[in-house]
Tab-separated table of C-alpha atoms and ligand atoms in Angstrom:
chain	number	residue	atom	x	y	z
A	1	UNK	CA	9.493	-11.142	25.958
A	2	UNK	CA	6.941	-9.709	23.339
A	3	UNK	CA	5.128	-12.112	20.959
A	4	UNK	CA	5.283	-11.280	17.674
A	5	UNK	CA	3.429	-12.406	14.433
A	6	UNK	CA	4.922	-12.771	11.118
A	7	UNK	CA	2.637	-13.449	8.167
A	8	UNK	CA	4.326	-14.648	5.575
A	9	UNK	CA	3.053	-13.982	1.893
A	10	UNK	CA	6.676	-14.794	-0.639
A	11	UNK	CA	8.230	-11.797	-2.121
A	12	UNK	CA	12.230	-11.434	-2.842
A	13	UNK	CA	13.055	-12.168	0.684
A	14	UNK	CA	11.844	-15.481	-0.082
A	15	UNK	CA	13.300	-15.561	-2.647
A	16	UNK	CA	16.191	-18.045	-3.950
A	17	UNK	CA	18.399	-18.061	-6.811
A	18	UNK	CA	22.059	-18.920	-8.099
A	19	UNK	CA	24.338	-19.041	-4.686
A	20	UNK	CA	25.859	-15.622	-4.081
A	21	UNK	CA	24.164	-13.750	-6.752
A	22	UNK	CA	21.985	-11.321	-6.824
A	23	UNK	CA	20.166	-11.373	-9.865
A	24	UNK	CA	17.909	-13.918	-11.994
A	25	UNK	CA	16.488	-15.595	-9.294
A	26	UNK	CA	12.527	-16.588	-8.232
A	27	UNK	CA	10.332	-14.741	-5.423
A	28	UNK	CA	8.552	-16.962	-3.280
A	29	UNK	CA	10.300	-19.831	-2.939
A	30	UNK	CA	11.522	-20.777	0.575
A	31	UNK	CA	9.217	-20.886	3.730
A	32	UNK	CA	9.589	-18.289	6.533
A	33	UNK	CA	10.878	-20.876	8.674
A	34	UNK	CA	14.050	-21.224	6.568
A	35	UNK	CA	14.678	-17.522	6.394
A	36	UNK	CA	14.285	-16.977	10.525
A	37	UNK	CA	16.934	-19.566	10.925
A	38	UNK	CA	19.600	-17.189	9.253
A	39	UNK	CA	18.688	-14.753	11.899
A	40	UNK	CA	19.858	-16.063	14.984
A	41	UNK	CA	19.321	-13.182	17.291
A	42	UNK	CA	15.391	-13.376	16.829
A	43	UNK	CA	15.021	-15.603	19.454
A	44	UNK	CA	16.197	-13.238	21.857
A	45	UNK	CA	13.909	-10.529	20.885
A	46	UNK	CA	10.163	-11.976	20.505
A	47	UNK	CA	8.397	-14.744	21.064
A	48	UNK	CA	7.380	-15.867	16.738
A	49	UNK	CA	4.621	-17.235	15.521
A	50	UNK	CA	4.867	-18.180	12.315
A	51	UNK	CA	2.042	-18.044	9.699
A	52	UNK	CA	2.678	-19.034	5.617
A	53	UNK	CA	-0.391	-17.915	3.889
A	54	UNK	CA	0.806	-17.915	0.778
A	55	UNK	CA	4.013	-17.858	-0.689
A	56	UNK	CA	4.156	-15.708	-3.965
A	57	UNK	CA	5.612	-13.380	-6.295
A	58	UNK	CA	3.941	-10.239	-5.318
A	59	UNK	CA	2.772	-9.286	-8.676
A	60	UNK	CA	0.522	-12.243	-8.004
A	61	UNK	CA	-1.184	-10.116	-5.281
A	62	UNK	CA	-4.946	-9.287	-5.786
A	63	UNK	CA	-8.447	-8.249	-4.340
A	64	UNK	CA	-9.251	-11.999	-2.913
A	65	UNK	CA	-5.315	-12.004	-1.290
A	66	UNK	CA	-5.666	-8.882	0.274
A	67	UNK	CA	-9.277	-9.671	1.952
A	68	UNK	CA	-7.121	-13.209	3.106
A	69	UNK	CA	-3.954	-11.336	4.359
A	70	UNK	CA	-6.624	-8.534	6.039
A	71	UNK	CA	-9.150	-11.277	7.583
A	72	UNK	CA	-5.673	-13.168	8.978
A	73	UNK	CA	-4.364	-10.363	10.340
A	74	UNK	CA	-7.424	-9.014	12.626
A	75	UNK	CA	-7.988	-12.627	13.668
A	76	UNK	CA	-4.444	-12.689	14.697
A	77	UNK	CA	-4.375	-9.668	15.846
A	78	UNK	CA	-7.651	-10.279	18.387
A	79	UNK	CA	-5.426	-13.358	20.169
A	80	UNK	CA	-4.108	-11.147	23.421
A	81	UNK	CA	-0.963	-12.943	23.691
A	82	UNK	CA	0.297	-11.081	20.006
A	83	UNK	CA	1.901	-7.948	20.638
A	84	UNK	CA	2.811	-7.062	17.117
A	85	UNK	CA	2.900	-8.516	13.633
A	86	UNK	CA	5.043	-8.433	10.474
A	87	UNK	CA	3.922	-8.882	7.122
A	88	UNK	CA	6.725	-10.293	4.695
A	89	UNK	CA	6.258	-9.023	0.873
A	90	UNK	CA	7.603	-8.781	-2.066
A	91	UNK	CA	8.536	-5.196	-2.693
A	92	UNK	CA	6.748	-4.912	-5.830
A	93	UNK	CA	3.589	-4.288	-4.753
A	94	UNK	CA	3.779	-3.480	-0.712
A	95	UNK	CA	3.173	-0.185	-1.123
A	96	UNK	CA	-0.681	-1.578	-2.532
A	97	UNK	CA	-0.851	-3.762	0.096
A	98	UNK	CA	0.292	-1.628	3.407
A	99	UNK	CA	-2.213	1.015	1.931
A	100	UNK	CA	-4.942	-1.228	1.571
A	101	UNK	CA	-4.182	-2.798	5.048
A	102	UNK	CA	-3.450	0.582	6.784
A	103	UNK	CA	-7.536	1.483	5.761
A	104	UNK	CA	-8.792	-2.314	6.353
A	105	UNK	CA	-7.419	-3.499	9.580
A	106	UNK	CA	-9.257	-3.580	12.577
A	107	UNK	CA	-6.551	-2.986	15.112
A	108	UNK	CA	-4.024	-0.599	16.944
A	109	UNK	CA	-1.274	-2.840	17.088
A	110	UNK	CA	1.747	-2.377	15.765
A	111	UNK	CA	1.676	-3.869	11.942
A	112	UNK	CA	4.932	-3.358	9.830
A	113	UNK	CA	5.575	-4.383	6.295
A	114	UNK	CA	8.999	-5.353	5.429
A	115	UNK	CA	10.787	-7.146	2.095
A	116	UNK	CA	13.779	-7.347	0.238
A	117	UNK	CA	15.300	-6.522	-2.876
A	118	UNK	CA	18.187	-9.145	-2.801
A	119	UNK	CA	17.276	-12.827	-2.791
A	120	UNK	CA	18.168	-15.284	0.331
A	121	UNK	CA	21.025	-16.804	-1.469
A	122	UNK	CA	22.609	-13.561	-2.696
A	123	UNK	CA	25.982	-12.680	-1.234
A	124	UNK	CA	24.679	-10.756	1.446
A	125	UNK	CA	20.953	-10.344	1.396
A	126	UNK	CA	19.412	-7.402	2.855
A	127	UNK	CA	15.906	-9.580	3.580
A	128	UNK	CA	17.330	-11.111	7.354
A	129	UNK	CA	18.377	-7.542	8.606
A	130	UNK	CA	15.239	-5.717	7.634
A	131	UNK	CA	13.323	-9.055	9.018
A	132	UNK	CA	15.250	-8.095	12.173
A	133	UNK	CA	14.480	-4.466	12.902
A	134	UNK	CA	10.578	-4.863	11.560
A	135	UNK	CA	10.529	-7.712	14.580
A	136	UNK	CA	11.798	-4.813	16.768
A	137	UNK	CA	9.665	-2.347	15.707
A	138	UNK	CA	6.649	-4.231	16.091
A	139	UNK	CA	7.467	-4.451	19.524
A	140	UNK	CA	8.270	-1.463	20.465
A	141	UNK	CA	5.261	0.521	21.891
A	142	UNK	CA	5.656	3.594	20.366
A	143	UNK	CA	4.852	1.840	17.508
A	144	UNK	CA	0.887	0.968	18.700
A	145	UNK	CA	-1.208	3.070	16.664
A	146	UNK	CA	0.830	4.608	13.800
A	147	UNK	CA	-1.213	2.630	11.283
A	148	UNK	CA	0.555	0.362	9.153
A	149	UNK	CA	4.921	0.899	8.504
A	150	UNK	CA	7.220	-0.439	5.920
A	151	UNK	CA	10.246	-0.794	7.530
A	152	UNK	CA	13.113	-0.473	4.571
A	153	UNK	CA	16.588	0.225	4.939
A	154	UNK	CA	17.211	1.174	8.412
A	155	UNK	CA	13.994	3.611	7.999
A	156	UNK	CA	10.383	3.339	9.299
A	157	UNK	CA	7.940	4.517	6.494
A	158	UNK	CA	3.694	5.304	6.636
A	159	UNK	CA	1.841	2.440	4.323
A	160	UNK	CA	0.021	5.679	2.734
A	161	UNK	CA	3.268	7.541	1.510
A	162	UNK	CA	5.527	4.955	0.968
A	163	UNK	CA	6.239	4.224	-3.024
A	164	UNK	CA	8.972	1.644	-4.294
A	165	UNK	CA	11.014	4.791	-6.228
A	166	UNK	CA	14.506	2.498	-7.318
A	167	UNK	CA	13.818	-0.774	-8.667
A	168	UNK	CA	17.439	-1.904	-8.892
A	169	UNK	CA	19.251	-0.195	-5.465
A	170	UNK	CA	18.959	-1.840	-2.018
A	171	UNK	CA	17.438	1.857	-0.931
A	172	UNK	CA	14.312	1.240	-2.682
A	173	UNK	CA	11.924	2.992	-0.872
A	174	UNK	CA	10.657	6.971	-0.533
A	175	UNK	CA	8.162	8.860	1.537
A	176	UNK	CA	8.537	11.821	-1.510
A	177	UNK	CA	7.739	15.134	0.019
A	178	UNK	CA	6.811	13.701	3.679
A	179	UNK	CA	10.129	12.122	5.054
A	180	UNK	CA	9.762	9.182	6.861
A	181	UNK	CA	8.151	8.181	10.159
A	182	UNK	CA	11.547	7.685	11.901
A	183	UNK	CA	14.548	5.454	11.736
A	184	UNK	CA	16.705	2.612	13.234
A	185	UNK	CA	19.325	1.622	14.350
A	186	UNK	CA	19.756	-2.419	14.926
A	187	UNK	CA	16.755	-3.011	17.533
A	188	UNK	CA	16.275	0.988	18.642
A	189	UNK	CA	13.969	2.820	17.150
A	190	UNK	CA	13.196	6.553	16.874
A	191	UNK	CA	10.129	7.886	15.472
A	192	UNK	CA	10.096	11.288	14.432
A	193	UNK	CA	6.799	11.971	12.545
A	194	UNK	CA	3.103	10.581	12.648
A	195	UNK	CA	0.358	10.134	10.102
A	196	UNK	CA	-2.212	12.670	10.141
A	197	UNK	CA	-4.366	10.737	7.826
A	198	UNK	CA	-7.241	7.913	8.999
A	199	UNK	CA	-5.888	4.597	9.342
A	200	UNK	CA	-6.690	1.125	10.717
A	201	UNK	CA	-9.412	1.371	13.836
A	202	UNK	CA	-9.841	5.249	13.126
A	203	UNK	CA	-10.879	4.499	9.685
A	204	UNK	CA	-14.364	3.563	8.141
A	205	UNK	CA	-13.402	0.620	6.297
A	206	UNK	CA	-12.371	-1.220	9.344
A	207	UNK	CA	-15.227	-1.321	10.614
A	208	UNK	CA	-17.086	-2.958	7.039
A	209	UNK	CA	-17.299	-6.139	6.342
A	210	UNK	CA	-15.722	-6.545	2.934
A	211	UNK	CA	-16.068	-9.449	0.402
A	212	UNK	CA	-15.272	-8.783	-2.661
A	213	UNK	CA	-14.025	-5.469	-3.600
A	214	UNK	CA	-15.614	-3.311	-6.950
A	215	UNK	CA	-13.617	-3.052	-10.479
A	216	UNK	CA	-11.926	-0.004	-10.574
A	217	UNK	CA	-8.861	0.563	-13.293
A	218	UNK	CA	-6.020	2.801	-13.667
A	219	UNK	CA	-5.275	4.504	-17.267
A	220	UNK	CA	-2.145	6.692	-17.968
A	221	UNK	CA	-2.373	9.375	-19.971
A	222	UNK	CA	0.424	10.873	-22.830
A	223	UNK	CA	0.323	12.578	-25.466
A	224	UNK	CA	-1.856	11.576	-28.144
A	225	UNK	CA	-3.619	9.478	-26.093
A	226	UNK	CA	-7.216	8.092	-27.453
A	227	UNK	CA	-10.004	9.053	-25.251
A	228	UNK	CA	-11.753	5.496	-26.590
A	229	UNK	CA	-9.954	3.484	-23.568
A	230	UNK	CA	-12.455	5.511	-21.347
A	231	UNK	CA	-14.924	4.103	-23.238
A	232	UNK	CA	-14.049	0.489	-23.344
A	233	UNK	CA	-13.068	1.001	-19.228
A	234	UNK	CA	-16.406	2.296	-18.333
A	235	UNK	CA	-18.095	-1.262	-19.727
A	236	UNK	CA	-16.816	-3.439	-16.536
A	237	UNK	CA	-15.758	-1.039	-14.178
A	238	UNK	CA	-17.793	1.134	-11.423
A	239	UNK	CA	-14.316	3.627	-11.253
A	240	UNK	CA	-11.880	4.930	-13.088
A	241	UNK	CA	-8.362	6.532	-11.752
A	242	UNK	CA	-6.512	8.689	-14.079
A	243	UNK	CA	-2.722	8.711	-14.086
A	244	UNK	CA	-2.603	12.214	-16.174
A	245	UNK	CA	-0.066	14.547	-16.743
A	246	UNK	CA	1.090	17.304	-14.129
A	247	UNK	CA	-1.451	18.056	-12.172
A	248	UNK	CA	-3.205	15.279	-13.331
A	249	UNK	CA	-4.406	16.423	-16.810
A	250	UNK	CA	-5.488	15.353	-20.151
A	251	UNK	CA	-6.263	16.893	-23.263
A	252	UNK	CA	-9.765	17.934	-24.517
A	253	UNK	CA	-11.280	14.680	-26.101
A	254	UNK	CA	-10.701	13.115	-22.547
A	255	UNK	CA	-11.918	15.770	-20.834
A	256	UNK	CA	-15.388	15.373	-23.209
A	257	UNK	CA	-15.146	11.460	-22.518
A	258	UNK	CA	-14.825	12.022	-18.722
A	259	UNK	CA	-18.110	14.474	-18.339
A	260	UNK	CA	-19.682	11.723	-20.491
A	261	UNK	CA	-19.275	8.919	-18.613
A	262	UNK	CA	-19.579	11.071	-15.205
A	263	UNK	CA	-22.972	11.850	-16.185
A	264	UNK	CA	-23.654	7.964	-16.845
A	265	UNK	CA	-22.405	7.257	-13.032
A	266	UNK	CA	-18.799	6.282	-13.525
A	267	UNK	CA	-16.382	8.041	-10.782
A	268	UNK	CA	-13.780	9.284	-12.257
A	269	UNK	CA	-10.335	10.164	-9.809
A	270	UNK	CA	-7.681	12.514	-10.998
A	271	UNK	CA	-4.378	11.232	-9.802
A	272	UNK	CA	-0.264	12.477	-11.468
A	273	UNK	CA	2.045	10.104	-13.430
A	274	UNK	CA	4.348	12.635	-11.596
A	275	UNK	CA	5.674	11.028	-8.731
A	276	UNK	CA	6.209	14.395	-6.112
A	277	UNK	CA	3.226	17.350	-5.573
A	278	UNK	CA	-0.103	16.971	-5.263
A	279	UNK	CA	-2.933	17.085	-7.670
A	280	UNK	CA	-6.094	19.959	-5.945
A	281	UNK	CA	-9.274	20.564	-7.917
A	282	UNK	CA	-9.368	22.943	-10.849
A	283	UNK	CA	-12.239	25.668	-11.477
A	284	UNK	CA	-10.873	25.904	-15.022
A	285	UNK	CA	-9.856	22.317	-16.311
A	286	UNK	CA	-12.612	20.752	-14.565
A	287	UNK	CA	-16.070	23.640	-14.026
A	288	UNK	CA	-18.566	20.598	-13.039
A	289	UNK	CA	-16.369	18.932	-10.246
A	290	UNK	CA	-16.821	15.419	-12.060
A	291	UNK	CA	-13.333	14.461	-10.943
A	292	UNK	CA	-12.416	13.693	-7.370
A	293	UNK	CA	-8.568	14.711	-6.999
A	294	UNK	CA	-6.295	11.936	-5.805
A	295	UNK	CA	-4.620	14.694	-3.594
A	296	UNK	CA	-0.763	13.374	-3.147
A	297	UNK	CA	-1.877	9.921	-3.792
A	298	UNK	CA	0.013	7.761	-6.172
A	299	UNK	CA	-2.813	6.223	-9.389
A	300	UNK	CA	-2.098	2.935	-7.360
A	301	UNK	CA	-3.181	4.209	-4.241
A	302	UNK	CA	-6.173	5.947	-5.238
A	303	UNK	CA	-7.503	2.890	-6.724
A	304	UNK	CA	-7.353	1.334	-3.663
A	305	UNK	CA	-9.039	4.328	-1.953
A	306	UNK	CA	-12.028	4.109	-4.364
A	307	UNK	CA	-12.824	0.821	-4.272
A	308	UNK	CA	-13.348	1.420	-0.773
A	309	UNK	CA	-14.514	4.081	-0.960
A	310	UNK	CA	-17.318	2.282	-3.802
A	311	UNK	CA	-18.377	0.031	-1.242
A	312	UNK	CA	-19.491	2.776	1.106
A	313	UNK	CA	-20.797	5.228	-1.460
A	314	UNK	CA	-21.813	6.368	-5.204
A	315	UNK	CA	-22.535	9.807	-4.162
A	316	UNK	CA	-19.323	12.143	-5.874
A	317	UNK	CA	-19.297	14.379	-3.071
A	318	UNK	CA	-19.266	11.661	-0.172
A	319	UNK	CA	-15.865	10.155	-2.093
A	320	UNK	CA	-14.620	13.646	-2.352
A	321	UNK	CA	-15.135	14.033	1.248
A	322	UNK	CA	-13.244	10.666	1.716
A	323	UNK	CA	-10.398	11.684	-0.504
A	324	UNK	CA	-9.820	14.333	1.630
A	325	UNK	CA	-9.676	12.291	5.293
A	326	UNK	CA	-7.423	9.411	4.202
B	401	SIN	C1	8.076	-9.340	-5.650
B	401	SIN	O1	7.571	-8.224	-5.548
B	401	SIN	O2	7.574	-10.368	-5.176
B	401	SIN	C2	9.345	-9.492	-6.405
B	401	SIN	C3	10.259	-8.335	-6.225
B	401	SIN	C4	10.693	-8.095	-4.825
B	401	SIN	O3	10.249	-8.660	-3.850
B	401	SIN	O4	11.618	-7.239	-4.700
């Protein structure tokens, strides 16, 4: 039997509330130990190990978790006995963390994010079942070397494409224009895709050392809105990531703010509030290349990218280059 490694961090599938319902309830709230004893066919499948680093709501996730849940999984991952490991999260911000992992981690083993959006003590809580199949996909070998999944729903997502797109239906989870990786059915699985993109031992930043990560915010731009939050962003951060409209535009008094600050040494990202597409350069919006286009990566994903991305560079062109490989 395979060994398998979950890390537990909280989330919904932790998550406990009035018996049988489904709503008003708490993430993070009952140990992973609890939750594997509802599943009763586990201990066919895999040798577990069983490690509770935190236990949280995942909007509680930030820069010092993610350099814990990253440093625990390569030292996990380096014991020869694990053949696989699962991450438990809540489903609020996985799609941060599985990005951020899928460019950290220092291995080719299988690592699979997986969640819930029902609570343990709903009616019939979808957290056990997903537990389940992510235990069997991190098994599986031809799951070594995809970079890091999300398995959701019966369906095996990439960590770089996923994005939480329903935040009431069991379903929550979309690859947008690029699918999914494959699917499954109980324990099978059947991969159908694989990401093109640098990830895990194939990337740069796995082979870092990373400590602290630099500031780098996100602002959203709509109509009417004042170019001043540049401003008061560029006083305690290294990078900023604009959500703007379409193809990640902004009217003129940004576009003034941004060559501003640009020529002061803040690195500026170009990313869409819309959620499908993908934002490319523009001669015309943008003539001195100060933006680096987030390609067809969500604002929250591009943040992620250039912090990175900050640690290894300040040079505009090397980040471009980077936005382009991952
Ligand atoms: C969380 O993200 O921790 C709460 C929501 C969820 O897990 O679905």
């Amino acid at each position: 039997m395979k060994t398998i490694a979950i890390i537990a961090t909280g989330g919904t599938i932790a998550g406990t509330g009035q018996i049988g319902k489904a709503s008003a309830y708490r993430a993070g709230e009952i140990g992973m130990d609890e939750i594997i004893e509802t599943i009763p066919m586990i201990k066919d499948m895999a040798h577990i190990q069983v490690h509770q680093i935190m236990n949280i709501d995942s909007n509680e996730m930030n820069n010092e978790r993610w350099l814990l849940l990253m440093k625990t999984i390569n030292k996990v991952a380096q014991d020869d006995e694990v053949d696989g490991i699962v991450v438990t999260h809540g489903t609020d911000t996985i799609e941060e963390t599985a990005y951020f992992l899928t460019l950290t981690l220092h291995t080719l083993k299988p690592v699979v994010l997986t969640g819930a959006m029902r609570p343990a003590t709903a009616t019939s809580p979808d957290g056990p079942y997903n537990l389940y199949q992510a235990i069997a996909l991190a098994g599986h070998p031809d799951a070594y070397d995809q970079g890091v999944m999300l398995l959701f729903s019966n369906t095996i997502y990439s960590a770089r494409d996923i994005q939480k797109v329903n935040n009431y239906k069991i379903d929550a989870f979309d690859q947008k224009s690029f699918g999914c990786l494959g699917y499954m059915q109980d324990d099978q699985v059947y991969f159908f895709s694989k990401i093109f993109k640098k990830h895990t031992q194939h990337s740069l930043f796995s082979h870092m050392e990373i400590d602290h990560l630099p500031e780098v915010a996100i602002v959203y731009f709509y109509a009417g809105a004042h170019a001043s939050m540049l401003y008061d962003l560029s006083q305690d951060h290294e990078g900023i990531v604009i959500a703007g409209s379409g193809n990640g535009n902004y009217d003129r008094s940004w576009l003034e703010a941004i060559n501003d600050l640009s020529e002061k040494g803040i690195i500026f990202v170009r990313a869409s509030r819309v959620i499908q597409g993908i934002v490319l350069s523009d001669e015309i919006f943008d003539p001195h290349h100060y933006c680096i286009s987030a390609n067809t990566l969500s604002p929250q994903k591009a943040r992620i990218l250039l912090m990175l991305a900050l640690l290894h560079s300040h040079q505009r062109e090397e980040i471009r280059k980077i936005f382009h490989q991952y």
